[in-house]
Amino acid sequence: MKLTSKSVALIPIIATVATAVVGATLISPPVANAATTLSAAAQQSGRYFGTAVAANKLGDSTYVGILNREFDMVTAENEMKMDATEPNQNQFSYGNADRIVNHARNQGKRVRGHALAWHSQQPGWMQNMSGTALRNAMLNHVTQVATYYRGKIYAWDVVNEAFADGSSGGRRDSNLQRTGNDWIEAAFRAARAADPGAKLCYNDYNTDDWSHAKTQAVYRMVQDFKSRGVPIDCVGLQSHFNPQSPVPSNYQTTLQNFANLGVDVQITELDIEGSGSSQAQNYQRVTQACLAVARCTGITVWGIRDTDSWRASGTPLLFDGSGNKKAAYNSTLDALNAGGGPGPTTTTTTTTTTTSNGPGPGGCTATVSLNQWNEGFVATIKVTAGSSALSGWTVTTTLSNATVTGSWSANRSGNSGTVNWTNVDYNAAVPAGGSTEFGFQGSGNGSGLNPSCAAR
């Protein structure tokens, strides 16, 4: 039977009460001239607000009306998972996934890809494999699907739910894990090679409480990946909450600690069981926590109406079964409009073109997207090859009134003034016309970076 909901039951989180405070508990009053939709309100701080979408509901006019009006990021609920996209080995099927992707793009929305590698919802042929054959099949799946959607996906959940619940702090036992402990790293490297422009995320549930062993285990993996140049750009917290697994009091701390590793943080599958003011306050807390963390780039709720949810009996979403806005919708919208904390409130883009790399038409260009707030910034720099492929590159930036506090996907010399950035092993080769990205976080004012690129 094909699953139409998340296949893993939530494990209750202990020692946290349902009324745990993350930010203020009072719902903020509406802001004058405030945005009137979730996506517009989120965009005011440079974030997105998305939802999970099922292809078989795209014929429902109420469903589609809310989707088109309220959300600017789309995740396929099941249609991009392994069993849906490769039902038979090396025979790929993208029809339902394409319906969702095309609808989103036609409406000017971005897409989160979910998910390339997972121990669950594997097609039958893969479930019966093991060892090297399974490893190669998994990597082929990652490569083929990410290549097919190359350039159309904002971020991929490359690996989903690979850590065990409980106090062990270890990996989940699965057929993929038994191919070798480096299988997650291998999947991320394959995804980067197949779609270098997409952000690559690790996604999991019950990683919301900073004190829990599972959260710490995921944190250590991301820390290790960043230290060794394994391509990872973001961490997804599913954030499925109910009275047995409530919003933890240290939720914002968890978001911030992951962000401090130099990755984006995304709330990827949010739903909160309950009703009325209690549910509304919990949605507000989660929203405010994201707004308070500069690298929390967006929120996705796992469904549109309560009746669309995999947890429908818990009425966990922002719209009721008839499509009416709930109190939780209003509290979320008000929180987004009110803002909060040092979010990425402004974005500027500077483009600098370099000379060619010796004789001929080679060379590269560098562009920077800057998210600046009062006391700091995050800079993402895209390196684009000219008419010849690159085998290595150097980018020079100028930090006149700023200091680098962390970086990823590049080596650097210095922390202020003139800083040179060079490729790491996995992003040295850039095909003609192709691009790769690196980034850094800093304190102070990041304007005037004026990046220049040189092939080497």
CSV table of C-alpha atoms in Angstrom, one decimal, residues 63-454:
chain,number,residue,atom,x,y,z
A,63,TYR,CA,-7.1,23.5,-2.2
A,64,VAL,CA,-5.4,25.1,-5.2
A,65,GLY,CA,-6.9,28.5,-4.3
A,66,ILE,CA,-5.2,28.5,-0.9
A,67,LEU,CA,-2.0,27.1,-2.3
A,68,ASN,CA,-1.7,29.8,-5.0
A,69,ARG,CA,-2.6,32.6,-2.6
A,70,GLU,CA,-0.7,31.8,0.6
A,71,PHE,CA,2.5,29.9,-0.1
A,72,ASP,CA,5.7,30.6,-2.1
A,73,MET,CA,7.5,27.3,-1.5
A,74,VAL,CA,6.2,23.8,-2.5
A,75,THR,CA,7.3,20.3,-1.3
A,76,ALA,CA,5.9,17.2,-2.9
A,77,GLU,CA,4.4,15.2,-0.1
A,78,ASN,CA,5.1,11.7,-1.6
A,79,GLU,CA,5.6,12.2,-5.4
A,80,MET,CA,9.4,12.7,-5.4
A,81,LYS,CA,10.3,9.9,-3.0
A,82,MET,CA,12.2,6.9,-4.1
A,83,ASP,CA,9.2,4.5,-4.7
A,84,ALA,CA,7.4,7.1,-6.8
A,85,THR,CA,10.3,8.2,-9.0
A,86,GLU,CA,12.0,4.8,-9.6
A,87,PRO,CA,9.3,2.2,-9.3
A,88,ASN,CA,11.5,-0.3,-11.3
A,89,GLN,CA,15.3,-0.2,-11.3
A,90,ASN,CA,16.6,2.3,-13.9
A,91,GLN,CA,13.0,3.0,-15.0
A,92,PHE,CA,12.2,6.5,-13.7
A,93,SER,CA,8.7,8.0,-13.4
A,94,TYR,CA,8.2,11.7,-12.9
A,95,GLY,CA,4.6,12.3,-14.0
A,96,ASN,CA,3.1,13.2,-10.7
A,97,ALA,CA,6.2,15.0,-9.4
A,98,ASP,CA,6.2,17.0,-12.6
A,99,ARG,CA,2.6,18.1,-12.0
A,100,ILE,CA,3.6,19.6,-8.7
A,101,VAL,CA,6.9,21.1,-9.9
A,102,ASN,CA,5.3,22.6,-13.0
A,103,HIS,CA,2.3,24.0,-11.1
A,104,ALA,CA,4.7,25.6,-8.6
A,105,ARG,CA,7.0,27.1,-11.2
A,106,ASN,CA,4.1,28.4,-13.3
A,107,GLN,CA,2.8,30.2,-10.2
A,108,GLY,CA,6.2,31.7,-9.5
A,109,LYS,CA,6.9,29.5,-6.5
A,110,ARG,CA,10.1,27.6,-5.6
A,111,VAL,CA,10.3,23.9,-4.9
A,112,ARG,CA,11.9,21.9,-2.1
A,113,GLY,CA,12.9,18.4,-3.3
A,114,HIS,CA,11.8,15.6,-0.9
A,115,ALA,CA,13.6,13.2,-0.7
A,116,LEU,CA,16.5,11.6,-2.5
A,117,ALA,CA,17.6,8.8,-0.1
A,118,TRP,CA,15.6,7.3,2.7
A,119,HIS,CA,15.3,4.0,4.5
A,120,SER,CA,11.5,4.1,4.1
A,121,GLN,CA,9.3,4.2,1.0
A,122,GLN,CA,11.9,2.4,-1.0
A,123,PRO,CA,10.6,0.6,-4.1
A,124,GLY,CA,10.3,-3.2,-3.7
A,125,TRP,CA,13.3,-3.9,-5.9
A,126,MET,CA,15.5,-1.8,-3.7
A,127,GLN,CA,14.3,-3.3,-0.4
A,128,ASN,CA,15.6,-6.6,-1.6
A,129,MET,CA,19.2,-5.3,-2.2
A,130,SER,CA,22.2,-5.0,0.0
A,131,GLY,CA,25.9,-4.2,0.1
A,132,THR,CA,27.6,-2.7,-2.9
A,133,ALA,CA,24.7,-3.3,-5.2
A,134,LEU,CA,22.4,-1.3,-3.0
A,135,ARG,CA,25.0,1.5,-2.5
A,136,ASN,CA,25.4,1.8,-6.3
A,137,ALA,CA,21.6,1.8,-6.8
A,138,MET,CA,21.1,4.5,-4.2
A,139,LEU,CA,23.8,6.7,-5.8
A,140,ASN,CA,22.4,6.2,-9.2
A,141,HIS,CA,18.9,7.2,-8.0
A,142,VAL,CA,20.3,10.3,-6.4
A,143,THR,CA,22.2,11.2,-9.5
A,144,GLN,CA,19.4,10.5,-12.0
A,145,VAL,CA,16.6,12.3,-10.0
A,146,ALA,CA,18.7,15.3,-9.1
A,147,THR,CA,20.0,15.6,-12.7
A,148,TYR,CA,16.4,15.4,-14.1
A,149,TYR,CA,15.3,18.3,-11.9
A,150,ARG,CA,18.6,20.3,-12.1
A,151,GLY,CA,18.0,24.0,-12.0
A,152,LYS,CA,14.3,23.6,-10.8
A,153,ILE,CA,14.9,22.8,-7.1
A,154,TYR,CA,15.7,25.3,-4.4
A,155,ALA,CA,16.8,22.7,-1.9
A,156,TRP,CA,17.0,18.9,-1.7
A,157,ASP,CA,16.3,16.8,1.3
A,158,VAL,CA,19.2,14.6,0.2
A,159,VAL,CA,19.0,12.2,3.1
A,160,ASN,CA,15.9,11.8,5.3
A,161,GLU,CA,15.6,10.3,8.8
A,162,ALA,CA,18.9,8.5,9.1
A,163,PHE,CA,19.3,8.8,12.9
A,164,ALA,CA,17.8,6.6,15.6
A,165,ASP,CA,15.5,7.8,18.3
A,166,GLY,CA,16.2,7.3,22.0
A,167,SER,CA,19.4,7.9,24.0
A,168,SER,CA,21.9,6.0,21.8
A,169,GLY,CA,22.8,9.0,19.7
A,170,GLY,CA,23.6,6.7,16.8
A,171,ARG,CA,22.5,6.0,13.2
A,172,ARG,CA,19.3,4.2,12.4
A,173,ASP,CA,19.8,0.6,11.4
A,174,SER,CA,18.7,0.3,7.8
A,175,ASN,CA,19.7,-1.4,4.6
A,176,LEU,CA,21.4,1.8,3.5
A,177,GLN,CA,23.3,2.2,6.8
A,178,ARG,CA,24.5,-1.4,6.4
A,179,THR,CA,26.3,-0.4,3.2
A,180,GLY,CA,28.7,1.6,5.2
A,181,ASN,CA,28.8,4.6,7.6
A,182,ASP,CA,29.8,6.9,4.8
A,183,TRP,CA,26.6,6.4,2.8
A,184,ILE,CA,25.2,9.8,3.8
A,185,GLU,CA,28.3,11.6,2.8
A,186,ALA,CA,28.3,9.7,-0.5
A,187,ALA,CA,24.7,10.7,-1.2
A,188,PHE,CA,25.5,14.4,-0.6
A,189,ARG,CA,28.5,14.3,-2.9
A,190,ALA,CA,26.5,12.7,-5.6
A,191,ALA,CA,23.7,15.3,-5.2
A,192,ARG,CA,26.2,18.2,-5.4
A,193,ALA,CA,27.7,16.8,-8.6
A,194,ALA,CA,24.2,16.3,-10.1
A,195,ASP,CA,22.7,19.6,-9.1
A,196,PRO,CA,25.4,22.1,-8.0
A,197,GLY,CA,22.9,25.0,-7.8
A,198,ALA,CA,20.6,23.4,-5.3
A,199,LYS,CA,21.0,23.7,-1.5
A,200,LEU,CA,21.6,20.3,0.0
A,201,CYS,CA,19.8,19.5,3.3
A,202,TYR,CA,19.7,16.7,5.9
A,203,ASN,CA,16.1,16.3,7.2
A,204,ASP,CA,14.9,14.6,10.3
A,205,TYR,CA,12.2,14.5,13.0
A,206,ASN,CA,12.5,14.7,16.8
A,207,THR,CA,15.6,16.9,16.4
A,208,ASP,CA,13.9,20.0,17.9
A,209,ASP,CA,15.1,19.7,21.5
A,210,TRP,CA,18.7,20.7,21.9
A,211,SER,CA,19.3,18.4,24.9
A,212,HIS,CA,18.3,15.2,23.1
A,213,ALA,CA,20.8,12.6,22.0
A,214,LYS,CA,19.4,12.5,18.5
A,215,THR,CA,19.7,16.2,18.0
A,216,GLN,CA,23.3,16.1,19.2
A,217,ALA,CA,24.1,13.2,16.9
A,218,VAL,CA,22.8,15.1,13.9
A,219,TYR,CA,24.7,18.2,15.0
A,220,ARG,CA,28.0,16.2,15.2
A,221,MET,CA,27.5,14.9,11.7
A,222,VAL,CA,26.9,18.3,10.3
A,223,GLN,CA,29.9,19.7,12.2
A,224,ASP,CA,32.0,16.9,10.8
A,225,PHE,CA,30.8,17.4,7.3
A,226,LYS,CA,31.5,21.2,7.4
A,227,SER,CA,35.0,20.5,8.8
A,228,ARG,CA,35.9,18.1,6.0
A,229,GLY,CA,34.3,20.0,3.1
A,230,VAL,CA,31.4,17.5,2.6
A,231,PRO,CA,28.8,19.5,0.7
A,232,ILE,CA,25.9,20.3,3.1
A,233,ASP,CA,24.0,23.6,3.0
A,234,CYS,CA,21.1,23.2,5.3
A,235,VAL,CA,19.4,21.2,8.1
A,236,GLY,CA,15.7,20.5,8.0
A,237,LEU,CA,13.8,20.2,11.3
A,238,GLN,CA,10.5,18.5,10.6
A,239,SER,CA,8.9,19.8,13.8
A,240,HIS,CA,5.8,17.6,14.2
A,241,PHE,CA,4.4,18.6,17.5
A,242,ASN,CA,1.5,17.3,19.7
A,243,PRO,CA,0.8,17.2,23.5
A,244,GLN,CA,3.1,14.2,23.9
A,245,SER,CA,5.8,15.9,21.8
A,246,PRO,CA,5.4,19.7,22.4
A,247,VAL,CA,7.4,22.7,21.2
A,248,PRO,CA,10.5,22.5,23.4
A,249,SER,CA,11.6,25.5,25.4
A,250,ASN,CA,15.0,25.4,23.8
A,251,TYR,CA,13.7,25.2,20.2
A,252,GLN,CA,15.3,28.5,19.2
A,253,THR,CA,18.6,27.4,20.7
A,254,THR,CA,18.5,24.3,18.5
A,255,LEU,CA,17.9,26.4,15.4
A,256,GLN,CA,20.7,28.8,16.3
A,257,ASN,CA,23.2,26.2,17.2
A,258,PHE,CA,22.8,24.5,13.8
A,259,ALA,CA,23.0,27.8,12.1
A,260,ASN,CA,26.3,28.6,13.9
A,261,LEU,CA,27.8,25.7,12.0
A,262,GLY,CA,27.5,27.7,8.8
A,263,VAL,CA,24.3,26.0,7.4
A,264,ASP,CA,20.8,27.3,6.8
A,265,VAL,CA,18.1,26.0,9.0
A,266,GLN,CA,14.7,25.2,7.5
A,267,ILE,CA,11.5,24.1,9.3
A,268,THR,CA,10.4,21.6,6.8
A,269,GLU,CA,7.2,19.7,7.9
A,270,LEU,CA,5.5,21.8,10.6
A,271,ASP,CA,2.2,20.7,12.0
A,272,ILE,CA,1.0,21.2,15.6
A,273,GLU,CA,-2.0,19.2,16.9
A,274,GLY,CA,-4.5,21.1,18.9
A,275,SER,CA,-7.0,23.9,18.5
A,276,GLY,CA,-7.9,27.4,19.5
A,277,SER,CA,-5.6,29.7,21.4
A,278,SER,CA,-3.2,27.0,22.6
A,279,GLN,CA,-2.5,25.8,19.0
A,280,ALA,CA,-2.2,29.5,17.9
A,281,GLN,CA,0.4,30.3,20.6
A,282,ASN,CA,2.4,27.2,19.6
A,283,TYR,CA,2.5,28.2,15.9
A,284,GLN,CA,3.5,31.7,17.0
A,285,ARG,CA,6.3,30.4,19.1
A,286,VAL,CA,7.8,28.4,16.3
A,287,THR,CA,7.4,31.3,13.9
A,288,GLN,CA,9.1,33.7,16.3
A,289,ALA,CA,11.9,31.3,16.9
A,290,CYS,CA,12.7,31.1,13.1
A,291,LEU,CA,12.5,34.9,12.8
A,292,ALA,CA,15.0,35.2,15.6
A,293,VAL,CA,17.6,33.1,13.8
A,294,ALA,CA,19.2,34.8,10.8
A,295,ARG,CA,19.8,31.6,8.9
A,296,CYS,CA,16.4,30.1,9.5
A,297,THR,CA,15.4,30.7,5.9
A,298,GLY,CA,11.8,29.5,5.9
A,299,ILE,CA,8.9,27.4,7.2
A,300,THR,CA,6.9,24.7,5.5
A,301,VAL,CA,3.7,23.3,6.9
A,302,TRP,CA,3.0,19.7,6.1
A,303,GLY,CA,-0.3,20.2,4.3
A,304,ILE,CA,-2.9,22.9,3.7
A,305,ARG,CA,-6.2,22.0,5.4
A,306,ASP,CA,-6.7,19.8,8.5
A,307,THR,CA,-8.4,17.2,6.3
A,308,ASP,CA,-5.3,17.0,4.0
A,309,SER,CA,-3.0,16.2,6.9
A,310,TRP,CA,-1.5,12.8,7.7
A,311,ARG,CA,-2.6,13.6,11.3
A,312,ALA,CA,-6.1,14.8,10.3
A,313,SER,CA,-7.7,13.8,13.6
A,314,GLY,CA,-5.4,16.2,15.5
A,315,THR,CA,-6.5,19.2,13.3
A,316,PRO,CA,-2.8,20.3,13.1
A,317,LEU,CA,-2.8,22.8,10.3
A,318,LEU,CA,-3.6,26.5,9.6
A,319,PHE,CA,-6.9,25.9,7.7
A,320,ASP,CA,-9.9,23.8,8.6
A,321,GLY,CA,-11.4,21.2,6.4
A,322,SER,CA,-13.5,23.8,4.6
A,323,GLY,CA,-10.5,26.0,3.9
A,324,ASN,CA,-11.3,28.6,6.5
A,325,LYS,CA,-8.4,30.4,8.3
A,326,LYS,CA,-7.9,29.2,11.9
A,327,ALA,CA,-6.7,31.1,14.9
A,328,ALA,CA,-3.3,29.5,14.3
A,329,TYR,CA,-3.2,31.1,10.8
A,330,ASN,CA,-3.9,34.5,12.3
A,331,SER,CA,-1.2,34.1,15.0
A,332,THR,CA,1.4,32.9,12.4
A,333,LEU,CA,0.6,35.8,10.0
A,334,ASP,CA,0.8,38.3,12.9
A,335,ALA,CA,4.1,36.9,14.0
A,336,LEU,CA,5.5,37.1,10.5
A,337,ASN,CA,4.3,40.7,10.1
A,338,ALA,CA,5.7,41.7,13.5
A,339,GLY,CA,9.1,40.2,12.6
A,340,GLY,CA,11.5,39.6,15.5
A,341,GLY,CA,15.2,39.3,16.1
A,342,PRO,CA,18.0,39.9,13.7
A,343,GLY,CA,16.5,38.3,10.6
A,344,PRO,CA,17.9,38.7,7.1
A,345,THR,CA,15.9,41.9,6.6
A,346,THR,CA,17.7,43.3,3.5
A,347,THR,CA,19.2,41.7,0.5
A,348,THR,CA,21.6,43.3,-2.0
A,349,THR,CA,23.3,41.8,-5.0
A,350,THR,CA,26.7,42.9,-6.4
A,351,THR,CA,28.2,41.5,-9.6
A,352,THR,CA,31.8,41.7,-10.6
A,353,THR,CA,33.3,40.3,-13.8
A,354,THR,CA,37.0,39.1,-14.0
A,355,THR,CA,39.5,38.9,-16.7
A,356,SER,CA,40.2,35.6,-18.5
A,357,ASN,CA,42.5,33.0,-17.2
A,358,GLY,CA,45.5,33.5,-19.5
A,359,PRO,CA,45.1,33.2,-23.3
A,360,GLY,CA,41.7,32.3,-24.7
A,361,PRO,CA,38.2,32.8,-23.5
A,362,GLY,CA,38.3,31.2,-20.0
A,363,GLY,CA,37.9,33.1,-16.8
A,364,CYS,CA,35.0,33.2,-14.3
A,365,THR,CA,32.6,35.7,-12.7
A,366,ALA,CA,31.5,36.0,-9.0
A,367,THR,CA,28.2,37.3,-7.7
A,368,VAL,CA,27.2,37.8,-4.1
A,369,SER,CA,23.8,37.7,-2.4
A,370,LEU,CA,24.0,39.5,0.9
A,371,ASN,CA,21.6,39.1,3.8
A,372,GLN,CA,22.5,41.9,6.2
A,373,TRP,CA,21.0,42.7,9.6
A,374,ASN,CA,21.9,45.1,12.4
A,375,GLU,CA,25.0,43.4,13.7
A,376,GLY,CA,26.0,40.9,11.0
A,377,PHE,CA,25.4,39.3,7.7
A,378,VAL,CA,25.5,36.1,5.6
A,379,ALA,CA,27.1,36.3,2.1
A,380,THR,CA,26.5,33.6,-0.5
A,381,ILE,CA,28.9,33.9,-3.5
A,382,LYS,CA,28.3,32.1,-6.8
A,383,VAL,CA,31.3,31.3,-9.0
A,384,THR,CA,30.3,30.9,-12.6
A,385,ALA,CA,32.7,29.6,-15.3
A,386,GLY,CA,33.1,31.4,-18.6
A,387,SER,CA,33.2,29.6,-22.0
A,388,SER,CA,35.8,27.2,-20.7
A,389,ALA,CA,35.6,24.8,-17.8
A,390,LEU,CA,37.4,25.6,-14.5
A,391,SER,CA,39.7,23.2,-12.7
A,392,GLY,CA,40.1,25.6,-9.8
A,393,TRP,CA,39.2,29.1,-8.8
A,394,THR,CA,40.1,32.0,-6.5
A,395,VAL,CA,37.6,34.7,-5.3
A,396,THR,CA,38.9,37.9,-3.7
A,397,THR,CA,36.6,39.9,-1.4
A,398,THR,CA,37.0,43.2,0.5
A,399,LEU,CA,35.7,43.4,4.1
A,400,SER,CA,36.3,47.0,5.1
A,401,ASN,CA,34.1,47.0,8.2
A,402,ALA,CA,33.5,43.4,8.9
A,403,THR,CA,35.1,40.2,10.2
A,404,VAL,CA,34.4,36.6,9.0
A,405,THR,CA,33.1,34.4,11.8
A,406,GLY,CA,32.5,31.2,9.8
A,407,SER,CA,32.6,29.9,6.3
A,408,TRP,CA,31.7,26.9,4.2
A,409,SER,CA,32.6,25.3,0.8
A,410,ALA,CA,35.8,27.3,0.4
A,411,ASN,CA,39.2,27.7,1.9
A,412,ARG,CA,40.1,31.3,3.0
A,413,SER,CA,43.1,33.4,3.9
A,414,GLY,CA,42.4,36.0,6.6
A,415,ASN,CA,39.2,37.2,8.4
A,416,SER,CA,39.1,40.9,7.4
A,417,GLY,CA,40.4,43.3,4.8
A,418,THR,CA,41.3,41.6,1.6
A,419,VAL,CA,40.3,37.9,1.9
A,420,ASN,CA,41.1,35.3,-0.7
A,421,TRP,CA,38.8,32.3,-1.1
A,422,THR,CA,39.8,29.1,-3.0
A,423,ASN,CA,37.9,26.0,-3.9
A,424,VAL,CA,37.8,22.9,-1.9
A,425,ASP,CA,38.2,19.5,-3.5
A,426,TYR,CA,34.6,18.8,-4.4
A,427,ASN,CA,33.9,22.2,-6.1
A,428,ALA,CA,37.1,22.8,-8.0
A,429,ALA,CA,35.8,21.5,-11.3
A,430,VAL,CA,33.1,23.8,-12.8
A,431,PRO,CA,31.9,23.0,-16.3
A,432,ALA,CA,31.8,25.8,-18.9
A,433,GLY,CA,28.8,28.0,-18.1
A,434,GLY,CA,28.2,26.1,-14.9
A,435,SER,CA,28.4,27.5,-11.3
A,436,THR,CA,29.1,26.6,-7.7
A,437,GLU,CA,28.6,28.4,-4.5
A,438,PHE,CA,30.4,29.1,-1.2
A,439,GLY,CA,29.5,31.3,1.7
A,440,PHE,CA,30.4,32.9,4.9
A,441,GLN,CA,28.9,34.6,8.0
A,442,GLY,CA,30.4,37.8,9.5
A,443,SER,CA,30.0,40.4,12.1
A,444,GLY,CA,29.7,44.1,11.1
A,445,ASN,CA,28.7,45.5,7.7
A,446,GLY,CA,29.1,43.2,4.7
A,447,SER,CA,28.5,45.8,2.0
A,448,GLY,CA,31.2,46.6,-0.5
A,449,LEU,CA,32.5,43.0,-0.8
A,450,ASN,CA,33.2,43.5,-4.5
A,451,PRO,CA,34.0,39.9,-5.3
A,452,SER,CA,36.4,39.2,-8.2
A,453,CYS,CA,37.1,35.7,-9.6
A,454,ALA,CA,40.1,34.2,-11.2
